[in-house]
Short mmCIF file of C-alpha atoms in Angstrom, two decimals:
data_model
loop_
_atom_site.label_atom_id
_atom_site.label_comp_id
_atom_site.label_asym_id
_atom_site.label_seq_id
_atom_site.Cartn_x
_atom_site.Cartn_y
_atom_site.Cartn_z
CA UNK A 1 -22.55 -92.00 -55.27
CA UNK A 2 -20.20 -89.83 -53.18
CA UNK A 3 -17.26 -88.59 -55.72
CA UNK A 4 -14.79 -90.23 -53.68
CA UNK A 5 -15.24 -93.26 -51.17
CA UNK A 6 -12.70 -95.09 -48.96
CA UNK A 7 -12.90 -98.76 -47.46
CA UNK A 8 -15.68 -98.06 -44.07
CA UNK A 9 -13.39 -99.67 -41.47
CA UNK A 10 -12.66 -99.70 -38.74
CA UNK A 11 -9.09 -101.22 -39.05
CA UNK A 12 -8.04 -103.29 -35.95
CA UNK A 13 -4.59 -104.21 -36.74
CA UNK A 14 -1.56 -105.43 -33.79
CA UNK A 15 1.43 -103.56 -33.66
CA UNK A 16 3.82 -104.72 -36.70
CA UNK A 17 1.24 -105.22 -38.77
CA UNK A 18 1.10 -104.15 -42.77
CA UNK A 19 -2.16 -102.46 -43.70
CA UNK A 20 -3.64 -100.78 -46.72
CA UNK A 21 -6.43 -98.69 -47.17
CA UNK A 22 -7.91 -98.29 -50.69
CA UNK A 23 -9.70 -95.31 -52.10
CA UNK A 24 -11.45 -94.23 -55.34
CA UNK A 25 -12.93 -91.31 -56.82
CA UNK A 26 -15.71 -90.31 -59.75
CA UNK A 27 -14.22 -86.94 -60.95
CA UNK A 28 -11.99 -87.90 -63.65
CA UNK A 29 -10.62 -84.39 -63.80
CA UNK A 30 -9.27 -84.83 -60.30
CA UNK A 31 -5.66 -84.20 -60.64
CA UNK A 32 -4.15 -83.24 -57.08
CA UNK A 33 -4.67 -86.32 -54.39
CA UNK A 34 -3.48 -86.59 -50.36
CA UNK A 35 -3.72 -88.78 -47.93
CA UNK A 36 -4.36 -86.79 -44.52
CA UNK A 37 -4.59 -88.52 -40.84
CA UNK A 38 -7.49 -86.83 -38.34
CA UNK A 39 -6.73 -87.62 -34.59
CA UNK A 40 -9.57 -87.77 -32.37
CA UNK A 41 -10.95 -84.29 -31.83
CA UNK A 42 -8.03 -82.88 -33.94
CA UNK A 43 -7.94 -80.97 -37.40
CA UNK A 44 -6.93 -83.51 -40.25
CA UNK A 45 -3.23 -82.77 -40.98
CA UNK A 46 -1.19 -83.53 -44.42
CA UNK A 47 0.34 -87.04 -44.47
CA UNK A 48 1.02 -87.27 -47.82
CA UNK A 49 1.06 -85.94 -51.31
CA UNK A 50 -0.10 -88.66 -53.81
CA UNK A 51 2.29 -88.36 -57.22
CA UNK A 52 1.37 -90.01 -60.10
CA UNK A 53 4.86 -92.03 -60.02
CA UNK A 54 3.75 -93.06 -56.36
CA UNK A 55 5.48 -92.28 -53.58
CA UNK A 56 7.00 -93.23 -50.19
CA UNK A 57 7.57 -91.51 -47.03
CA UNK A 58 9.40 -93.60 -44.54
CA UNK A 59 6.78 -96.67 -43.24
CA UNK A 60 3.94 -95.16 -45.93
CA UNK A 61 3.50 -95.65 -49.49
CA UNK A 62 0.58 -94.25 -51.65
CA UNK A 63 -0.03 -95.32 -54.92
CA UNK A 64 -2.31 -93.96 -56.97
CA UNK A 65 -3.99 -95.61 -60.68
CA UNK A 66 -5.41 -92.80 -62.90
CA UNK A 67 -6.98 -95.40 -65.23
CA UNK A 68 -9.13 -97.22 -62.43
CA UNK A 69 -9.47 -93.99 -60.37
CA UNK A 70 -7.99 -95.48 -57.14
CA UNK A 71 -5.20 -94.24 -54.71
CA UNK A 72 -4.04 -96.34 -51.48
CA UNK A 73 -2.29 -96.11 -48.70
CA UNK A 74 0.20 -98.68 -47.59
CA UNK A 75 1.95 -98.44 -43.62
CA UNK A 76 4.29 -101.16 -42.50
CA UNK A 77 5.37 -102.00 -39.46
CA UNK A 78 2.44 -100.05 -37.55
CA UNK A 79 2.77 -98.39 -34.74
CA UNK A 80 0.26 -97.54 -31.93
CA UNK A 81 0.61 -93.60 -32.84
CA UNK A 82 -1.15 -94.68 -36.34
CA UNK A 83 -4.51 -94.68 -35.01
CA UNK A 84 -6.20 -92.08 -36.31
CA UNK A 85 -8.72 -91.89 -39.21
CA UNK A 86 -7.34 -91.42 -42.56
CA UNK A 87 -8.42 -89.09 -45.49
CA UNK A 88 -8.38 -90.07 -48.54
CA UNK A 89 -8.75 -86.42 -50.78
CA UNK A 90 -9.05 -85.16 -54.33
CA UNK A 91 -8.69 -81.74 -56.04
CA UNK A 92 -9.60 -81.25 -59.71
CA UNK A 93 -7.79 -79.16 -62.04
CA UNK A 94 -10.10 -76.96 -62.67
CA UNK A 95 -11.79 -75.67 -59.55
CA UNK A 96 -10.39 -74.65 -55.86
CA UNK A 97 -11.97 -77.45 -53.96
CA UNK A 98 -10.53 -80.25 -52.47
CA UNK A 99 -13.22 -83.31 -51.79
CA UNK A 100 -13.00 -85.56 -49.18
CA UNK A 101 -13.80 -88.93 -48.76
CA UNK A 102 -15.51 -89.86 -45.26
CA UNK A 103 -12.51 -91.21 -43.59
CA UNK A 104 -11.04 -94.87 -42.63
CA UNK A 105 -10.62 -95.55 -39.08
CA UNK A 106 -7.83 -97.13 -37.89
CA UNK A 107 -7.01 -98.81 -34.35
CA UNK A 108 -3.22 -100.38 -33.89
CA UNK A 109 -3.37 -102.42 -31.06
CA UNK A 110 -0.78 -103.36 -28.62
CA UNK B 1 4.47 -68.91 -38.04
CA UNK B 2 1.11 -70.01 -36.37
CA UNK B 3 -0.77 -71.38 -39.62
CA UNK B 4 -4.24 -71.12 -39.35
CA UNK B 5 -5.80 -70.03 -36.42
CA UNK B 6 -9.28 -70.07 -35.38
CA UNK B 7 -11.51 -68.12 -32.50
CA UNK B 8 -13.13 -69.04 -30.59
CA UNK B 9 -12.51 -73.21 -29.49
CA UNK B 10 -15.80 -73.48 -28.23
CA UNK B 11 -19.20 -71.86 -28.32
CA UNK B 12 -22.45 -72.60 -26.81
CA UNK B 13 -25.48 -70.48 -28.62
CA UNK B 14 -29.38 -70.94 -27.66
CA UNK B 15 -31.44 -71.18 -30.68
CA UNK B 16 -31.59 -67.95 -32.60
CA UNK B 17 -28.95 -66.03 -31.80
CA UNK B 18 -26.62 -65.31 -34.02
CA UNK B 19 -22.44 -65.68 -33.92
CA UNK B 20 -19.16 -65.19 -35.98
CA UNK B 21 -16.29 -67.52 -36.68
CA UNK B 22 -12.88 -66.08 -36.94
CA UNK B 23 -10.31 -67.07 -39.23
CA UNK B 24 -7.48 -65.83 -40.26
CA UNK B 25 -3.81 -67.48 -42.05
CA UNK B 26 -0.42 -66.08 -42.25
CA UNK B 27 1.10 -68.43 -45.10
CA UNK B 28 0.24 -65.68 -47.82
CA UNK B 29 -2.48 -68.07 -48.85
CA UNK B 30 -5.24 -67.15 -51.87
CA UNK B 31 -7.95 -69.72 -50.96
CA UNK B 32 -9.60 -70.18 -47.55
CA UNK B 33 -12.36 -72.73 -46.76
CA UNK B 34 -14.68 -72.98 -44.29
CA UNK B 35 -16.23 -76.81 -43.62
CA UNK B 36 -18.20 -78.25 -40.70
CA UNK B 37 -17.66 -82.10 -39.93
CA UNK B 38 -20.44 -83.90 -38.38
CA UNK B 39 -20.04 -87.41 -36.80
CA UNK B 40 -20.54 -90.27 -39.58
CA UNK B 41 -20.84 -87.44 -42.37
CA UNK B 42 -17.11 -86.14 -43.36
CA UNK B 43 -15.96 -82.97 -43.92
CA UNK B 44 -18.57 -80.84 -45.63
CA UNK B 45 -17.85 -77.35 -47.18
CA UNK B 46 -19.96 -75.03 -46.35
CA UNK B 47 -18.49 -71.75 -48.21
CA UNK B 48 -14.79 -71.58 -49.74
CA UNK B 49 -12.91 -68.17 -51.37
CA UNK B 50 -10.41 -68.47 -54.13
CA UNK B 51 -8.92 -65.04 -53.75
CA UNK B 52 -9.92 -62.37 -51.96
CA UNK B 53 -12.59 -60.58 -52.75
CA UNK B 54 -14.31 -63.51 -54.16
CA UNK B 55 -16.82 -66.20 -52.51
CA UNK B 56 -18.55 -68.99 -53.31
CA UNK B 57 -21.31 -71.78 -51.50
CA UNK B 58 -19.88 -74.99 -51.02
CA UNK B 59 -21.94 -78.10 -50.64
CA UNK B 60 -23.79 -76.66 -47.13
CA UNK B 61 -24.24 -73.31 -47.56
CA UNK B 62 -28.00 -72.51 -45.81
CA UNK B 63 -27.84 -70.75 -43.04
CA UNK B 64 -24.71 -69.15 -43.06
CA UNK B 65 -23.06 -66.56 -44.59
CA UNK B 66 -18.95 -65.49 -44.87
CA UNK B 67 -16.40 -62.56 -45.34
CA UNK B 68 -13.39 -62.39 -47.10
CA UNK B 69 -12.41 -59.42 -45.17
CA UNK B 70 -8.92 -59.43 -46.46
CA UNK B 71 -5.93 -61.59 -47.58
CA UNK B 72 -5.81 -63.17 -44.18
CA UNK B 73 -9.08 -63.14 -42.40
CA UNK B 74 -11.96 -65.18 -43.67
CA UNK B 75 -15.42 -65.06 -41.46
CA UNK B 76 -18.34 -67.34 -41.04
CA UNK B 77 -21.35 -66.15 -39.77
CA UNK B 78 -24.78 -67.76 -38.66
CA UNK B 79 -27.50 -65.24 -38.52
CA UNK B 80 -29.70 -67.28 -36.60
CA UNK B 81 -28.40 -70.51 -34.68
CA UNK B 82 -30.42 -73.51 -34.95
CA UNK B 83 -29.73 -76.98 -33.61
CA UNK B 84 -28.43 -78.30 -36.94
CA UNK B 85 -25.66 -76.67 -36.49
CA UNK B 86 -24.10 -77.98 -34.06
CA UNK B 87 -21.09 -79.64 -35.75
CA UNK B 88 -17.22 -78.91 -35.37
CA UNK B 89 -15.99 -76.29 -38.00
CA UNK B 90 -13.15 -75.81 -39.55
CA UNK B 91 -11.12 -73.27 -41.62
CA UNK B 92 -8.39 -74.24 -44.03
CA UNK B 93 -6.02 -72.12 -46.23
CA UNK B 94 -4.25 -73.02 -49.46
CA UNK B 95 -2.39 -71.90 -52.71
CA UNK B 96 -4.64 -71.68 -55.52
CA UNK B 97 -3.97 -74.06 -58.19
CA UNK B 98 -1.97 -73.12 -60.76
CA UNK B 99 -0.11 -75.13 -63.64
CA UNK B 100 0.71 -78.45 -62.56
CA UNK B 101 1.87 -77.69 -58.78
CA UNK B 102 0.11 -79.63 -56.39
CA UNK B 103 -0.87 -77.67 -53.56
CA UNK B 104 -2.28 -78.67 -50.21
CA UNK B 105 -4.95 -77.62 -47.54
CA UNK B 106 -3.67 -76.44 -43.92
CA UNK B 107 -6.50 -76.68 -41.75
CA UNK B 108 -7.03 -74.54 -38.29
CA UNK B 109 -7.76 -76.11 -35.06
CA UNK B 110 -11.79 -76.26 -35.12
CA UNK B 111 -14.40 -74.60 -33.25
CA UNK B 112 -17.00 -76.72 -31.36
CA UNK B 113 -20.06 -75.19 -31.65
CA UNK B 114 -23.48 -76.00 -29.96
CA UNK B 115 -27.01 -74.50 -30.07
CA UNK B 116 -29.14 -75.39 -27.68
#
């Protein structure tokens, strides 16, 4: 089982649309979680911090569940610039690595 | 402030020879990472180094082999290019943990890399 796995995707969503992608992790002594966006060809880039309060950044909300292991991702009103794939990653408090989960695709379409 | 930068972009080696990845960061960074990302598989790491003078193997470390050379400048090397290896690479920098601050990865451009 890979220590943290998103929803496979791909997303095809129209422009407007709400959608959330769902992720979960094994390593209970993960304690740092993001939410990154890869463009095609691209590095992945930070799109969010996960707190444990959740959080919200404009059209994105991430939520994250310490007692089912889970985080998500939430984007309204989506816009075609959203597609990308999306990261889903954990870091545990104890080592220096961060772990990444293979990535949701998503496609807004006009 | 240019982040994380990476050398070269691209690289085309024939089987065997041998090649080495540039990194370096100028956010004052302890940790530096070095992953490849292969279509369908994620990002892998391949070798990471919590401070310098330290290094460690990450998940997909045969074959290769890295330098902390200083603060700033953290080097991948393959010895011996084989067709595996083709993949996209990437270098990423970050804080190292500490206390309850949540720290994040900045991660280079990539270097597309393929042996023939």
């Amino acid at each position: 089982r890979k220590e943290v796995e998103q929803d496979p995707g791909p997303f095809n969503v129209p422009e407007g649309a709400t959608v959330a992608f769902n992720c979960t992790y094994s390593n209970s002594a993960s304690q740092s979680f993001f939410w990154y966006r890869q463009d095609c060809r691209k590095e992945p880039k930070l799109l969010m911090s996960v707190y444990s309060s959740g959080n919200e950044d404009g059209r994105f909300t991430a939520q994250l569940n310490r007692a089912s292991q889970y985080i998500s991702l939430l984007i309204r009103d989506s816009k075609l610039s959203d597609s990308a794939t999306y990261l889903c990653v954990s870091r545990d408090n104890y080592g220096q690595n961060f772990v990444f989960g293979p990535g949701t695709r998503l496609s807004v379409l006009p | 402030n240019a982040g994380v930068t990476q050398t070269p972009k691209f690289q085309v080696l024939k089987t065997g020879q041998s090649m080495t990845l540039q990194c370096a960061q100028d956010m004052n960074h302890n940790s530096m990472y070095w992953y490849r990302q292969d279509p369908g598989m994620g990002l892998r790491l391949i070798y990471y180094s919590a401070s310098e003078g330290t290094t460690d193997k990450g998940e997909v470390p045969n074959g290769y082999n890295v330098s902390r050379l200083n603060k700033r400048e953290f080097s991948l090397r393959l010895e011996s290019a084989a067709p595996s290896q083709t993949s996209v690479y990437f270098c990423a920098s970050s804080e190292a943990l500490f206390g309850g601050q949540i720290y994040e990865q900045y991660f280079g451009p990539g270097t597309r890399l393929t042996v023939t």
